[in-house]
Short mmCIF file of C-alpha atoms and ligand atoms in Angstrom, two decimals:
data_model
loop_
_atom_site.label_atom_id
_atom_site.label_comp_id
_atom_site.label_asym_id
_atom_site.label_seq_id
_atom_site.Cartn_x
_atom_site.Cartn_y
_atom_site.Cartn_z
CA MET A 228 71.10 114.08 156.90
CA ASP A 229 74.86 115.10 157.34
CA ASP A 230 76.86 116.78 154.49
CA LYS A 231 78.78 113.42 153.62
CA THR A 232 75.10 111.56 153.11
CA LYS A 233 73.87 114.37 151.15
CA GLU A 234 77.04 114.98 148.91
CA LEU A 235 76.73 110.75 148.12
CA ILE A 236 73.08 111.36 147.28
CA ARG A 237 73.67 114.26 144.84
CA GLN A 238 76.53 111.90 143.27
CA CYS A 239 73.92 108.91 143.22
CA ARG A 240 71.34 111.03 141.28
CA LYS A 241 73.90 111.91 138.87
CA ILE A 242 75.36 108.67 138.15
CA ALA A 243 71.59 106.96 138.07
CA GLY A 244 70.51 110.13 136.04
CA ARG A 245 72.87 109.55 133.03
CA HIS A 246 71.37 105.99 132.71
CA ARG A 247 67.59 106.43 133.33
CA VAL A 248 65.23 106.15 131.05
CA ASP A 249 61.49 107.25 132.20
CA ASP A 250 60.04 107.95 128.85
CA GLY A 251 60.79 105.57 126.39
CA LYS A 252 59.23 107.33 123.04
CA ASP A 253 62.61 108.10 121.77
CA PHE A 254 65.06 105.48 123.15
CA ARG A 255 67.56 103.65 120.94
CA LEU A 256 69.57 101.11 122.11
CA LYS A 257 72.41 102.21 120.00
CA ASP A 258 72.58 105.61 121.46
CA THR A 259 73.78 103.68 124.90
CA ASP A 260 77.53 102.46 124.90
CA PRO A 261 77.92 98.83 126.60
CA GLY A 262 81.50 100.04 127.35
CA ASP A 263 80.84 103.60 128.96
CA THR A 264 82.02 103.94 132.50
CA GLY A 265 80.65 107.47 133.09
CA HIS A 266 83.10 109.84 134.32
CA TRP A 267 85.64 107.09 135.58
CA SER A 268 88.23 105.62 133.32
CA GLU A 269 89.66 101.99 133.74
CA GLY A 270 92.65 103.25 135.83
CA ASP A 271 89.88 105.11 138.26
CA LYS A 272 88.37 101.63 139.01
CA ALA A 273 89.63 101.73 142.95
CA LEU A 274 87.88 105.06 143.01
CA GLY A 275 84.89 103.66 141.49
CA GLU A 276 85.01 100.57 144.09
CA GLU A 277 85.21 103.09 147.05
CA ALA A 278 82.03 104.74 145.60
CA LEU A 279 80.36 101.98 145.57
CA ALA A 280 81.44 100.74 149.43
CA GLN A 281 79.88 103.81 150.48
CA GLY A 282 76.74 103.40 148.45
CA LYS A 283 76.25 100.03 149.95
CA ILE A 284 76.64 101.64 153.48
CA ALA A 285 73.98 104.06 152.78
CA LEU A 286 71.68 101.29 150.93
CA ALA A 287 71.95 99.17 154.48
CA THR A 288 71.06 102.12 156.58
CA MET A 289 67.98 102.81 154.01
CA GLN A 290 66.88 99.43 153.92
CA GLU A 291 66.58 99.24 158.06
CA ARG A 292 64.29 102.28 158.02
CA LEU A 293 62.08 101.08 154.93
CA TYR A 294 61.81 97.74 156.89
CA ALA A 295 60.95 99.54 160.02
CA GLN A 296 58.60 101.89 158.72
CA ASP A 297 57.02 99.43 156.84
CA ARG A 298 54.84 101.17 154.66
CA TRP A 299 56.77 101.11 151.15
CA SER A 300 57.99 98.06 149.04
CA VAL A 301 60.76 97.92 146.53
CA LEU A 302 60.69 95.91 143.49
CA LEU A 303 64.10 95.69 141.57
CA ILE A 304 63.59 93.89 138.15
CA PHE A 305 67.00 92.43 136.22
CA GLN A 306 67.27 91.79 132.89
CA ALA A 307 69.95 91.02 130.47
CA MET A 308 71.48 89.02 127.94
CA ASP A 309 73.21 85.88 129.47
CA ALA A 310 76.68 86.72 130.90
CA ALA A 311 75.99 90.53 131.28
CA GLY A 312 76.30 89.86 135.02
CA LYS A 313 73.06 89.81 136.64
CA ASP A 314 73.97 87.57 139.52
CA GLY A 315 77.03 89.22 140.28
CA ALA A 316 75.34 92.91 140.39
CA ILE A 317 72.64 91.60 142.77
CA LYS A 318 74.95 89.68 144.99
CA HIS A 319 77.50 92.84 145.42
CA VAL A 320 75.02 95.29 145.67
CA MET A 321 72.70 93.71 148.32
CA SER A 322 75.65 92.01 150.12
CA GLY A 323 75.51 94.69 152.89
CA ILE A 324 72.01 94.36 153.67
CA ASN A 325 69.86 92.55 156.07
CA PRO A 326 68.77 89.32 154.46
CA GLN A 327 65.45 89.50 156.46
CA GLY A 328 64.34 92.52 154.48
CA CYS A 329 65.13 90.96 151.10
CA GLN A 330 63.74 88.14 148.90
CA VAL A 331 65.53 87.24 145.46
CA THR A 332 63.43 85.05 142.99
CA ALA A 333 64.68 83.70 140.32
CA PHE A 334 62.45 83.31 137.10
CA GLY A 335 63.18 80.20 134.92
CA VAL A 336 61.10 78.44 131.95
CA PRO A 337 57.47 78.58 133.47
CA SER A 338 56.32 75.27 134.95
CA ALA A 339 53.06 73.24 134.07
CA ARG A 340 51.21 74.88 136.81
CA GLU A 341 52.57 78.30 135.89
CA GLN A 342 51.45 77.89 132.35
CA ASP A 343 48.04 77.27 133.51
CA HIS A 344 47.75 80.76 134.81
CA THR A 345 48.30 84.40 133.15
CA TRP A 346 51.90 85.09 132.51
CA LEU A 347 51.58 87.83 135.57
CA TRP A 348 50.63 85.26 138.05
CA ARG A 349 53.80 83.78 138.86
CA CYS A 350 55.59 87.28 139.46
CA MET A 351 52.44 88.47 141.40
CA THR A 352 52.99 85.71 144.38
CA GLU A 353 56.53 86.85 144.59
CA LEU A 354 56.05 90.55 145.01
CA PRO A 355 57.51 92.11 147.99
CA GLU A 356 55.76 92.95 151.28
CA ARG A 357 55.63 96.26 152.79
CA GLY A 358 59.03 97.01 154.12
CA ARG A 359 60.76 94.43 152.05
CA ILE A 360 62.88 94.69 149.18
CA GLY A 361 62.01 92.04 146.12
CA ILE A 362 64.49 91.46 143.59
CA PHE A 363 63.20 89.67 140.49
CA ASN A 364 66.15 87.97 138.36
CA ARG A 365 64.22 87.89 135.23
CA SER A 366 60.66 88.46 135.50
CA TYR A 367 57.38 89.19 133.26
CA TYR A 368 59.74 90.85 130.83
CA GLU A 369 60.74 87.56 129.52
CA GLU A 370 57.21 87.66 128.06
CA THR A 371 57.85 90.40 125.58
CA LEU A 372 61.43 89.30 124.96
CA VAL A 373 62.28 85.36 124.97
CA ALA A 374 58.56 84.88 123.99
CA ARG A 375 58.71 87.38 121.01
CA VAL A 376 62.06 86.03 119.96
CA HIS A 377 61.09 82.52 119.95
CA PRO A 378 57.10 82.05 118.55
CA LYS A 379 57.36 78.60 119.61
CA ILE A 380 57.32 80.06 123.50
CA LEU A 381 54.23 82.15 122.69
CA ALA A 382 52.62 78.79 120.65
CA ALA A 383 52.96 76.96 123.88
CA GLN A 384 51.26 79.19 126.19
CA LYS A 385 47.90 77.50 125.65
CA LEU A 386 46.19 80.97 124.48
CA ALA A 387 43.08 80.64 122.23
CA PRO A 388 43.96 81.51 118.55
CA SER A 389 41.69 84.53 118.66
CA LEU A 390 43.88 85.86 121.44
CA VAL A 391 46.94 86.08 119.63
CA THR A 392 46.58 88.65 117.11
CA ASP A 393 48.99 91.12 115.64
CA GLU A 394 48.30 93.18 118.65
CA ILE A 395 49.67 90.85 121.13
CA TRP A 396 52.96 92.64 122.16
CA SER A 397 51.41 95.93 122.28
CA GLU A 398 48.76 94.44 124.61
CA ARG A 399 51.30 92.92 126.98
CA PHE A 400 53.02 96.33 126.93
CA ASP A 401 50.01 97.83 128.09
CA ASP A 402 49.45 95.22 130.62
CA ILE A 403 52.66 95.55 132.15
CA ARG A 404 52.11 99.36 132.24
CA GLY A 405 49.03 99.11 134.06
CA PHE A 406 50.60 96.29 136.43
CA GLU A 407 53.46 98.85 136.95
CA LYS A 408 51.12 101.77 137.55
CA HIS A 409 49.06 99.80 140.04
CA LEU A 410 52.18 98.87 142.01
CA ALA A 411 53.29 102.24 142.18
CA ARG A 412 49.85 103.44 143.24
CA ASN A 413 49.84 101.17 146.04
CA GLY A 414 53.23 101.77 147.68
CA THR A 415 55.52 99.62 145.20
CA LEU A 416 58.61 101.45 144.08
CA VAL A 417 59.53 99.77 140.69
CA LEU A 418 63.06 100.23 139.19
CA LYS A 419 64.17 97.94 136.20
CA PHE A 420 67.29 97.18 135.40
CA PHE A 421 68.60 96.49 131.59
CA LEU A 422 72.46 95.34 131.93
CA HIS A 423 73.36 96.20 128.61
CA ILE A 424 76.49 94.10 127.51
CA SER A 425 78.11 94.25 123.85
CA LYS A 426 78.24 90.92 121.65
CA GLY A 427 82.15 91.09 122.17
CA GLU A 428 82.43 91.07 125.52
CA GLN A 429 79.90 88.33 125.78
CA ARG A 430 81.91 86.47 123.57
CA ARG A 431 85.04 86.91 126.08
CA ARG A 432 82.81 85.93 128.87
CA PHE A 433 81.42 82.55 127.62
CA LEU A 434 85.34 82.00 126.57
CA SER A 435 86.73 82.49 129.87
CA ARG A 436 83.83 79.81 131.20
CA LEU A 437 85.50 77.42 129.00
CA ASP A 438 88.96 78.20 129.64
CA GLU A 439 88.84 78.80 133.33
CA PRO A 440 87.80 75.28 135.29
CA GLU A 441 86.24 77.27 138.04
CA LYS A 442 83.87 78.82 135.97
CA ASN A 443 82.85 75.44 133.75
CA TRP A 444 80.10 75.22 135.81
CA LYS A 445 78.20 78.30 134.26
CA PHE A 446 78.45 77.54 130.82
CA ARG A 447 75.41 76.56 129.12
CA MET A 448 75.38 75.34 125.43
CA GLY A 449 72.03 76.99 125.25
CA ASP A 450 73.29 80.44 125.93
CA VAL A 451 75.41 80.04 122.72
CA ASP A 452 72.35 79.09 120.77
CA GLU A 453 70.52 82.22 122.38
CA ARG A 454 73.42 84.46 121.20
CA GLU A 455 72.53 83.57 117.61
CA HIS A 456 69.39 85.55 118.02
CA TRP A 457 71.26 88.50 119.38
CA LYS A 458 69.61 90.98 116.83
CA ASP A 459 66.34 89.94 117.63
CA TYR A 460 66.93 89.99 121.53
CA GLN A 461 68.26 93.68 121.16
CA GLU A 462 65.36 94.69 119.01
CA ALA A 463 63.09 93.19 121.42
CA TYR A 464 64.58 94.94 124.36
CA GLU A 465 64.75 98.39 122.55
CA LYS A 466 60.67 97.76 121.73
CA THR A 467 60.27 96.66 125.60
CA ILE A 468 62.08 99.63 126.75
CA ARG A 469 60.07 102.12 124.49
CA ASN A 470 56.94 100.90 125.51
CA THR A 471 57.46 100.25 129.20
CA ALA A 472 59.87 102.81 130.56
CA THR A 473 57.52 105.46 132.50
CA LYS A 474 57.88 107.62 135.41
CA ASP A 475 55.91 105.13 137.49
CA ALA A 476 58.65 102.52 136.78
CA PRO A 477 61.72 103.63 134.89
CA TRP A 478 64.45 101.46 133.39
CA PHE A 479 67.90 101.78 133.92
CA VAL A 480 69.69 100.83 130.73
CA ILE A 481 73.22 100.02 132.38
CA PRO A 482 76.47 99.57 130.44
CA ALA A 483 77.58 96.03 131.51
CA ASP A 484 80.91 95.59 129.86
CA HIS A 485 82.78 96.94 132.93
CA LYS A 486 81.33 94.94 135.86
CA TRP A 487 82.60 97.43 138.51
CA TYR A 488 80.76 100.25 136.95
CA THR A 489 77.59 98.26 136.28
CA ARG A 490 77.76 97.69 140.03
CA ILE A 491 78.17 101.73 140.84
CA VAL A 492 75.14 102.45 138.68
CA VAL A 493 72.74 99.67 140.03
CA ALA A 494 73.62 101.26 143.68
CA ALA A 495 73.40 104.22 143.03
CA ALA A 496 69.84 104.21 141.28
CA ILE A 497 68.62 102.16 144.31
CA VAL A 498 70.06 104.70 146.77
CA GLU A 499 68.42 107.80 145.02
CA ALA A 500 65.10 105.90 144.78
CA LEU A 501 65.05 105.12 148.19
CA ASP A 502 65.74 108.40 149.30
CA SER A 503 63.21 109.87 147.40
CA LEU A 504 60.83 108.07 149.49
CA ASP A 505 61.92 110.11 152.66
CA LEU A 506 62.28 106.89 154.81
CA HIS A 507 62.49 107.51 158.57
CA LEU A 508 62.18 105.31 161.52
CA PRO A 509 58.92 105.35 163.31
CA GLU A 510 58.33 108.04 165.74
CA VAL A 511 57.47 107.14 169.47
CA ASP A 512 54.61 108.79 170.44
CA ASP A 513 53.60 109.60 174.15
CA ALA A 514 51.71 106.19 174.83
CA GLN A 515 54.87 104.44 173.93
CA LYS A 516 56.97 106.46 175.73
CA ALA A 517 54.92 105.29 178.70
CA VAL A 518 55.26 101.74 177.52
CA LEU A 519 59.17 102.00 177.34
CA GLU A 520 59.14 103.77 180.52
CA GLU A 521 57.58 101.05 182.40
CA ALA A 522 59.43 98.32 180.55
CA ARG A 523 62.58 99.98 181.76
CA LYS A 524 60.97 99.88 185.32
CA ARG A 525 60.21 96.38 185.34
CA LEU A 526 64.01 95.57 183.70
CA THR A 527 66.04 97.43 186.16
CA LYS A 528 64.03 95.53 188.99
CA ALA A 529 64.82 92.37 187.53
CA LYS A 530 68.49 92.89 187.55
CA THR A 531 68.32 93.56 191.37
CA GLU A 532 66.92 90.04 191.72
CA SER A 533 70.00 87.77 190.63
P1 ADP B 883 69.82 82.75 133.94
O1 ADP B 883 70.39 82.50 132.71
O2 ADP B 883 68.91 84.02 134.55
O3 ADP B 883 71.04 82.79 134.88
P2 ADP B 883 68.90 80.39 133.96
O4 ADP B 883 69.98 79.36 133.13
O5 ADP B 883 68.12 79.35 134.80
O6 ADP B 883 69.15 81.43 134.82
O7 ADP B 883 67.76 80.66 132.60
C1 ADP B 883 66.37 80.83 132.64
C2 ADP B 883 66.01 80.78 131.18
O8 ADP B 883 64.21 80.52 131.53
C3 ADP B 883 66.17 81.80 130.67
O9 ADP B 883 66.41 80.89 129.50
C4 ADP B 883 65.00 82.31 130.19
O10 ADP B 883 64.76 82.90 128.85
C5 ADP B 883 63.97 81.31 130.23
N1 ADP B 883 63.12 82.09 130.83
C6 ADP B 883 62.65 82.80 131.81
N2 ADP B 883 61.25 83.24 131.87
C7 ADP B 883 60.79 82.80 130.95
C8 ADP B 883 59.12 82.55 130.19
N3 ADP B 883 58.21 83.42 130.77
N4 ADP B 883 58.94 81.82 129.09
C9 ADP B 883 59.84 81.20 128.69
N5 ADP B 883 61.05 81.09 128.94
C10 ADP B 883 61.40 81.86 130.30
#
């Protein structure tokens, strides 16, 4: 690895480390500032964007190795309040990588078929294969967020009343920790991103969806309804992160009031995590070298034919 790459990874570690939660027990959402921009100020935005561009180049190289090595898979989970910039962060950060090695799945309100299975089922079927990066835009975490904020969602899940006790949320946290441990033990790197936007910035973004015609399509009245449950959602996020942030599957609580900074942190966290996998292109052994040599001979001969 050259010095420039080493320095980039050092920077990524520093940036990501600031926002990583891998032991949730003391986590408090109010200790994190949605307007934080790390060691950059709004005036340094161009420098930040340059850092993002570098991070994306590193990411593309690492993804190629991940794919070629075919040993690990990577699951990136994005959760956020509406308008926090999940879609934009996914689009920007992943824009340089080979689409063949990456798949994005968005999880909306479960279908009737999905409701006939346990809540992890629909996510299991979308897990990334070895060598791939899977991105979940929302995920099984909705089961301790929207389902907790709206009792009617839990009530519609066809669970027998004897299964819906006061323990249901801690049982779900338990299931999630177990599931993520299983993934980690079997070669899936799991990173979870909570894009943390302030209520004021969400209001500004909703208003811009009304004011700017090219953003009108993004507006949904349901988002304004959900905003009325802001406090409940913040509490649900805090409890979720407290109970599911582990070394196996850390949360990154990423300030989301400044989109440029959000994207830098997301890229830094992914670069740092991929670096920890020690990815490399598969080594060619003597038998394969002989096959390559044989292929060279045949192709060289073919050239003289035309
Ligand atoms: P997004 O808001 O992510 O851009 P949509 O506008 O399609 O995407 O909204 C998806 C909706 O599906 C959200 O309101 C979300 O809370 C809801 N949803 C996702 N998973 C579940 C679930 N397991 N149970 C109930 N609602 C869910």
